[in-house]
Amino acid sequence: MTNAVLLVAHGSRREASNDEVRALTERLAQQAQGHFGTIRCGFLELAEPSIPDGIDALIADGAERVVVLPYFLSAGRHVAEDIPGILGDCRSRHPSVQIVTAPYLGQSEEVVPLLLSLAARRTEQTGSRT
Amino acid sequence: MTNAVLLVAHGSRREASNDEVRALTERLAQQAQGHFGTIRCGFLELAEPSIPDGIDALIADGAERVVVLPYFLSAGRHVAEDIPGILGDCRSRHPSVQIVTAPYLGQSEEVVPLLLSLAARRTEQTGSRT
């Protein structure tokens, strides 16, 4: 089964923020090293491609299963309602494709050691003197 | 030197999102295991404590250096301007305390393997059948 990933971000009026998401998507694709067929991004609003357009593109690439990765820090309305609603519509349009959702980033337990390592490195850079 | 950490989040009208940040702060404190004196959170807006109140509390706890961890995914105005401005005021009020800022979460290269592992685990859970 060909697995693909859609990184889903909110989208911003600030194009540099959208470009950060696009650059992250490229790094994901580079580091995935064949683990997934294709990795693309999709934006909930304010930027392109939309989530449905991103999923359509992954399916055009040959995806048989799409893992949606919500790039969000909290389980607000977007994660709890808006994205599931959009994915429901996508499933109706593509009944032969499996569309599943991974935990949103802020829900991952691995965020804890990541944050601690960011803080520890900043402390080391600063040294022990004020 | 006693190092402390302030996890800085945006703050939300949805109190459950603020509680997610508070719970994350507790997990950081548990997993830090004495690496940092105290770990607290501070919100840019819409929730308490504010960033200055959080820093004041850390200093009251005995912090000589505060590492600020921006819990943000992109370098928007909040990360680039608002937080540095608030921290500048805090430095003026506490000239003997070192207040430094770590990279924001979305800037960390470690986000890439974290996201890939979330996607891979979701694929494994789903199995190879549709």
mmCIF file of C-alpha atoms in Angstrom:
data_model
loop_
_atom_site.group_PDB
_atom_site.id
_atom_site.type_symbol
_atom_site.label_atom_id
_atom_site.label_comp_id
_atom_site.label_asym_id
_atom_site.label_seq_id
_atom_site.Cartn_x
_atom_site.Cartn_y
_atom_site.Cartn_z
ATOM 1 C CA MET A 1 0.000 0.000 0.000
ATOM 2 C CA THR A 2 1.367 3.393 -0.965
ATOM 3 C CA ASN A 3 1.326 5.698 2.049
ATOM 4 C CA ALA A 4 1.416 9.460 1.660
ATOM 5 C CA VAL A 5 1.494 12.274 4.206
ATOM 6 C CA LEU A 6 -0.370 15.583 4.211
ATOM 7 C CA LEU A 7 1.036 18.097 6.682
ATOM 8 C CA VAL A 8 -1.923 20.315 7.547
ATOM 9 C CA ALA A 9 -1.255 23.830 8.829
ATOM 10 C CA HIS A 10 -3.594 26.685 9.594
ATOM 11 C CA GLY A 11 -2.292 29.100 6.998
ATOM 12 C CA SER A 12 -1.331 32.708 7.630
ATOM 13 C CA ARG A 13 -1.777 36.143 6.068
ATOM 14 C CA ARG A 14 1.994 36.345 6.462
ATOM 15 C CA GLU A 15 3.371 34.513 3.447
ATOM 16 C CA ALA A 16 6.712 33.858 5.182
ATOM 17 C CA SER A 17 4.854 31.676 7.703
ATOM 18 C CA ASN A 18 3.276 29.662 4.894
ATOM 19 C CA ASP A 19 6.702 29.327 3.308
ATOM 20 C CA GLU A 20 8.025 27.959 6.626
ATOM 21 C CA VAL A 21 5.408 25.199 6.369
ATOM 22 C CA ARG A 22 6.332 24.513 2.734
ATOM 23 C CA ALA A 23 10.032 24.327 3.647
ATOM 24 C CA LEU A 24 9.230 21.988 6.544
ATOM 25 C CA THR A 25 7.283 19.786 4.118
ATOM 26 C CA GLU A 26 10.361 19.556 1.901
ATOM 27 C CA ARG A 27 12.527 18.574 4.875
ATOM 28 C CA LEU A 28 9.985 15.925 5.820
ATOM 29 C CA ALA A 29 10.105 14.529 2.290
ATOM 30 C CA GLN A 30 13.914 14.481 2.312
ATOM 31 C CA GLN A 31 14.166 12.758 5.687
ATOM 32 C CA ALA A 32 11.332 10.300 5.042
ATOM 33 C CA GLN A 33 13.710 8.459 2.682
ATOM 34 C CA GLY A 34 11.175 6.348 0.872
ATOM 35 C CA HIS A 35 9.106 5.581 3.957
ATOM 36 C CA PHE A 36 6.194 7.454 2.384
ATOM 37 C CA GLY A 37 5.269 7.807 -1.265
ATOM 38 C CA THR A 38 4.789 11.547 -1.320
ATOM 39 C CA ILE A 39 4.600 14.249 1.325
ATOM 40 C CA ARG A 40 2.695 17.450 0.664
ATOM 41 C CA CYS A 41 1.158 20.223 2.725
ATOM 42 C CA GLY A 42 -2.351 21.627 2.829
ATOM 43 C CA PHE A 43 -3.687 24.751 4.522
ATOM 44 C CA LEU A 44 -6.957 25.140 6.377
ATOM 45 C CA GLU A 45 -7.307 28.739 5.195
ATOM 46 C CA LEU A 46 -5.436 31.818 3.942
ATOM 47 C CA ALA A 47 -2.913 29.844 1.853
ATOM 48 C CA GLU A 48 -2.664 27.354 -0.977
ATOM 49 C CA PRO A 49 -2.974 24.449 -1.537
ATOM 50 C CA SER A 50 -6.153 23.766 0.422
ATOM 51 C CA ILE A 51 -6.490 20.467 2.293
ATOM 52 C CA PRO A 52 -8.729 18.915 -0.417
ATOM 53 C CA ASP A 53 -6.336 20.071 -3.153
ATOM 54 C CA GLY A 54 -3.408 18.576 -1.233
ATOM 55 C CA ILE A 55 -5.207 15.248 -0.822
ATOM 56 C CA ASP A 56 -6.232 15.206 -4.488
ATOM 57 C CA ALA A 57 -2.590 15.787 -5.448
ATOM 58 C CA LEU A 58 -1.381 12.948 -3.207
ATOM 59 C CA ILE A 59 -3.948 10.617 -4.748
ATOM 60 C CA ALA A 60 -2.903 11.720 -8.228
ATOM 61 C CA ASP A 61 0.644 10.795 -7.125
ATOM 62 C CA GLY A 62 -0.624 7.265 -6.416
ATOM 63 C CA ALA A 63 -1.440 7.376 -2.691
ATOM 64 C CA GLU A 64 -3.629 4.548 -1.432
ATOM 65 C CA ARG A 65 -3.520 5.779 2.142
ATOM 66 C CA VAL A 66 -3.091 9.387 3.287
ATOM 67 C CA VAL A 67 -1.865 10.117 6.817
ATOM 68 C CA VAL A 68 -2.943 13.629 7.799
ATOM 69 C CA LEU A 69 -0.529 15.314 10.235
ATOM 70 C CA PRO A 70 -2.108 18.345 11.932
ATOM 71 C CA TYR A 71 0.642 20.911 12.505
ATOM 72 C CA PHE A 72 -1.164 22.477 15.455
ATOM 73 C CA LEU A 73 -0.257 22.977 19.099
ATOM 74 C CA SER A 74 -3.683 22.637 20.693
ATOM 75 C CA ALA A 75 -6.942 20.831 20.107
ATOM 76 C CA GLY A 76 -9.022 23.866 19.241
ATOM 77 C CA ARG A 77 -11.980 24.002 16.897
ATOM 78 C CA HIS A 78 -9.704 23.626 13.863
ATOM 79 C CA VAL A 79 -8.311 20.288 15.010
ATOM 80 C CA ALA A 80 -11.523 19.027 16.620
ATOM 81 C CA GLU A 81 -14.083 20.073 14.014
ATOM 82 C CA ASP A 82 -12.871 21.890 10.905
ATOM 83 C CA ILE A 83 -10.208 19.420 9.742
ATOM 84 C CA PRO A 84 -12.331 16.301 10.448
ATOM 85 C CA GLY A 85 -15.192 17.907 8.507
ATOM 86 C CA ILE A 86 -13.020 18.604 5.486
ATOM 87 C CA LEU A 87 -11.528 15.097 5.642
ATOM 88 C CA GLY A 88 -15.038 13.622 5.747
ATOM 89 C CA ASP A 89 -15.810 15.341 2.453
ATOM 90 C CA CYS A 90 -12.520 14.074 0.996
ATOM 91 C CA ARG A 91 -13.350 10.495 2.015
ATOM 92 C CA SER A 92 -16.712 10.795 0.253
ATOM 93 C CA ARG A 93 -14.984 11.906 -2.935
ATOM 94 C CA HIS A 94 -12.308 9.173 -2.673
ATOM 95 C CA PRO A 95 -13.987 6.113 -1.141
ATOM 96 C CA SER A 96 -11.184 3.756 -2.211
ATOM 97 C CA VAL A 97 -8.483 5.791 -0.443
ATOM 98 C CA GLN A 98 -7.877 5.436 3.280
ATOM 99 C CA ILE A 99 -7.555 8.872 4.924
ATOM 100 C CA VAL A 100 -6.398 8.711 8.552
ATOM 101 C CA THR A 101 -5.338 11.392 11.018
ATOM 102 C CA ALA A 102 -2.254 11.320 13.256
ATOM 103 C CA PRO A 103 -2.179 13.110 16.635
ATOM 104 C CA TYR A 104 -1.604 16.854 16.302
ATOM 105 C CA LEU A 105 1.918 17.991 17.108
ATOM 106 C CA GLY A 106 1.100 19.461 20.538
ATOM 107 C CA GLN A 107 -0.438 16.134 21.576
ATOM 108 C CA SER A 108 2.816 14.249 21.072
ATOM 109 C CA GLU A 109 4.630 13.257 24.243
ATOM 110 C CA GLU A 110 7.886 13.752 22.324
ATOM 111 C CA VAL A 111 7.324 17.501 22.414
ATOM 112 C CA VAL A 112 8.409 17.440 26.071
ATOM 113 C CA PRO A 113 12.010 16.204 25.573
ATOM 114 C CA LEU A 114 12.268 18.352 22.433
ATOM 115 C CA LEU A 115 11.420 21.526 24.390
ATOM 116 C CA LEU A 116 13.762 20.546 27.210
ATOM 117 C CA SER A 117 16.612 20.019 24.772
ATOM 118 C CA LEU A 118 15.970 23.426 23.186
ATOM 119 C CA ALA A 119 16.157 25.026 26.641
ATOM 120 C CA ALA A 120 19.235 23.039 27.694
ATOM 121 C CA ARG A 121 21.105 23.926 24.507
ATOM 122 C CA ARG A 122 20.291 27.595 25.016
ATOM 123 C CA THR A 123 21.711 27.347 28.523
ATOM 124 C CA GLU A 124 24.898 25.692 27.256
ATOM 125 C CA GLN A 125 25.356 28.330 24.567
ATOM 126 C CA THR A 126 25.036 31.054 27.143
ATOM 127 C CA GLY A 127 27.555 29.434 29.446
ATOM 128 C CA SER A 128 27.621 29.579 33.218
ATOM 129 C CA ARG A 129 28.491 33.254 33.488
ATOM 130 C CA THR A 130 26.026 36.086 33.297
ATOM 131 C CA MET B 1 23.677 29.706 38.439
ATOM 132 C CA THR B 2 20.032 28.773 38.898
ATOM 133 C CA ASN B 3 18.405 28.315 35.503
ATOM 134 C CA ALA B 4 14.652 28.535 35.074
ATOM 135 C CA VAL B 5 12.420 28.067 32.038
ATOM 136 C CA LEU B 6 9.394 30.065 30.921
ATOM 137 C CA LEU B 7 7.291 28.312 28.295
ATOM 138 C CA VAL B 8 5.618 31.138 26.381
ATOM 139 C CA ALA B 9 2.378 30.406 24.542
ATOM 140 C CA HIS B 10 -0.006 32.688 22.696
ATOM 141 C CA GLY B 11 -3.037 32.145 24.925
ATOM 142 C CA SER B 12 -6.508 31.285 23.711
ATOM 143 C CA ARG B 13 -10.112 32.271 24.364
ATOM 144 C CA ARG B 14 -10.651 28.533 24.718
ATOM 145 C CA GLU B 15 -9.599 27.753 28.257
ATOM 146 C CA ALA B 16 -8.978 24.077 27.424
ATOM 147 C CA SER B 17 -6.136 25.195 25.124
ATOM 148 C CA ASN B 18 -4.571 27.223 27.928
ATOM 149 C CA ASP B 19 -4.922 24.208 30.211
ATOM 150 C CA GLU B 20 -3.067 22.127 27.616
ATOM 151 C CA VAL B 21 -0.152 24.554 27.929
ATOM 152 C CA ARG B 22 -0.309 24.405 31.730
ATOM 153 C CA ALA B 23 -0.339 20.592 31.651
ATOM 154 C CA LEU B 24 2.598 20.610 29.235
ATOM 155 C CA THR B 25 4.476 22.892 31.630
ATOM 156 C CA GLU B 26 3.933 20.370 34.430
ATOM 157 C CA ARG B 27 5.248 17.538 32.248
ATOM 158 C CA LEU B 28 8.296 19.661 31.397
ATOM 159 C CA ALA B 29 8.929 20.225 35.097
ATOM 160 C CA GLN B 30 8.582 16.505 35.846
ATOM 161 C CA GLN B 31 10.906 15.432 33.037
ATOM 162 C CA ALA B 32 13.477 18.177 33.638
ATOM 163 C CA GLN B 33 14.548 16.279 36.783
ATOM 164 C CA GLY B 34 16.498 19.013 38.463
ATOM 165 C CA HIS B 35 18.070 20.306 35.264
ATOM 166 C CA PHE B 36 16.240 23.602 35.771
ATOM 167 C CA GLY B 37 15.246 25.305 39.004
ATOM 168 C CA THR B 38 11.653 26.016 38.142
ATOM 169 C CA ILE B 39 9.583 25.789 34.975
ATOM 170 C CA ARG B 40 6.532 27.983 34.522
ATOM 171 C CA CYS B 41 4.400 29.192 31.641
ATOM 172 C CA GLY B 42 3.425 32.659 30.525
ATOM 173 C CA PHE B 43 0.861 33.774 27.947
ATOM 174 C CA LEU B 44 1.201 36.579 25.433
ATOM 175 C CA GLU B 45 -2.493 37.398 25.710
ATOM 176 C CA LEU B 46 -5.940 36.042 26.615
ATOM 177 C CA ALA B 47 -4.707 33.926 29.549
ATOM 178 C CA GLU B 48 -2.870 34.150 32.842
ATOM 179 C CA PRO B 49 -0.142 34.416 33.955
ATOM 180 C CA SER B 50 1.263 37.020 31.589
ATOM 181 C CA ILE B 51 4.889 36.747 30.456
ATOM 182 C CA PRO B 52 6.094 39.436 32.942
ATOM 183 C CA ASP B 53 4.168 37.765 35.778
ATOM 184 C CA GLY B 54 5.702 34.403 34.858
ATOM 185 C CA ILE B 55 9.210 35.866 34.830
ATOM 186 C CA ASP B 56 8.625 37.665 38.138
ATOM 187 C CA ALA B 57 7.489 34.366 39.672
ATOM 188 C CA LEU B 58 10.570 32.527 38.391
ATOM 189 C CA ILE B 59 12.811 35.228 39.852
ATOM 190 C CA ALA B 60 10.919 35.040 43.141
ATOM 191 C CA ASP B 61 11.670 31.281 43.001
ATOM 192 C CA GLY B 62 15.377 32.166 42.858
ATOM 193 C CA ALA B 63 16.106 32.133 39.108
ATOM 194 C CA GLU B 64 19.354 33.830 38.085
ATOM 195 C CA ARG B 65 18.863 33.000 34.417
ATOM 196 C CA VAL B 66 15.529 32.550 32.620
ATOM 197 C CA VAL B 67 15.397 30.633 29.331
ATOM 198 C CA VAL B 68 12.285 31.671 27.403
ATOM 199 C CA LEU B 69 10.875 28.892 25.200
ATOM 200 C CA PRO B 70 8.441 30.240 22.594
ATOM 201 C CA TYR B 71 5.770 27.591 22.039
ATOM 202 C CA PHE B 72 5.021 28.803 18.524
ATOM 203 C CA LEU B 73 5.178 27.155 15.116
ATOM 204 C CA SER B 74 6.183 30.103 12.986
ATOM 205 C CA ALA B 75 8.158 33.311 13.264
ATOM 206 C CA GLY B 76 5.250 35.692 13.028
ATOM 207 C CA ARG B 77 4.953 39.103 14.629
ATOM 208 C CA HIS B 78 4.473 37.533 18.071
ATOM 209 C CA VAL B 79 7.813 35.724 17.980
ATOM 210 C CA ALA B 80 9.684 38.412 16.067
ATOM 211 C CA GLU B 81 8.417 41.547 17.816
ATOM 212 C CA ASP B 82 5.907 41.154 20.640
ATOM 213 C CA ILE B 83 7.799 38.671 22.815
ATOM 214 C CA PRO B 84 11.209 40.395 22.404
ATOM 215 C CA GLY B 85 9.561 43.709 23.323
ATOM 216 C CA ILE B 86 8.044 42.287 26.507
ATOM 217 C CA LEU B 87 11.336 40.602 27.417
ATOM 218 C CA GLY B 88 13.163 43.896 26.942
ATOM 219 C CA ASP B 89 10.910 45.482 29.556
ATOM 220 C CA CYS B 90 11.505 42.516 31.879
ATOM 221 C CA ARG B 91 15.279 42.892 31.503
ATOM 222 C CA SER B 92 14.986 46.567 32.452
ATOM 223 C CA ARG B 93 13.084 45.642 35.604
ATOM 224 C CA HIS B 94 15.508 42.823 36.508
ATOM 225 C CA PRO B 95 18.973 43.943 35.379
ATOM 226 C CA SER B 96 20.749 41.304 37.484
ATOM 227 C CA VAL B 97 18.857 38.405 35.886
ATOM 228 C CA GLN B 98 19.869 36.979 32.507
ATOM 229 C CA ILE B 99 16.828 36.504 30.265
ATOM 230 C CA VAL B 100 17.593 34.567 27.068
ATOM 231 C CA THR B 101 15.356 33.155 24.345
ATOM 232 C CA ALA B 102 15.563 29.663 22.844
ATOM 233 C CA PRO B 103 14.492 28.962 19.247
ATOM 234 C CA TYR B 104 10.726 28.703 18.847
ATOM 235 C CA LEU B 105 9.384 25.172 18.557
ATOM 236 C CA GLY B 106 8.748 25.292 14.800
ATOM 237 C CA GLN B 107 12.340 26.357 14.209
ATOM 238 C CA SER B 108 13.750 23.183 15.757
ATOM 239 C CA GLU B 109 15.158 20.653 13.303
ATOM 240 C CA GLU B 110 13.954 17.934 15.677
ATOM 241 C CA VAL B 111 10.374 18.688 14.667
ATOM 242 C CA VAL B 112 11.062 16.837 11.409
ATOM 243 C CA PRO B 113 11.785 13.357 12.880
ATOM 244 C CA LEU B 114 9.032 13.920 15.456
ATOM 245 C CA LEU B 115 6.428 14.518 12.732
ATOM 246 C CA LEU B 116 7.702 11.557 10.721
ATOM 247 C CA SER B 117 7.427 9.290 13.741
ATOM 248 C CA LEU B 118 3.849 10.461 14.365
ATOM 249 C CA ALA B 119 2.978 9.627 10.756
ATOM 250 C CA ALA B 120 4.795 6.285 10.812
ATOM 251 C CA ARG B 121 3.087 5.213 14.030
ATOM 252 C CA ARG B 122 -0.304 6.108 12.587
ATOM 253 C CA THR B 123 0.502 3.948 9.573
ATOM 254 C CA GLU B 124 1.525 1.027 11.775
ATOM 255 C CA GLN B 125 -1.637 1.321 13.868
ATOM 256 C CA THR B 126 -3.744 1.242 10.745
ATOM 257 C CA GLY B 127 -1.965 -1.834 9.434
ATOM 258 C CA SER B 128 -1.353 -2.723 5.828
ATOM 259 C CA ARG B 129 -4.991 -3.349 4.950
ATOM 260 C CA THR B 130 -7.501 -0.723 4.021
#
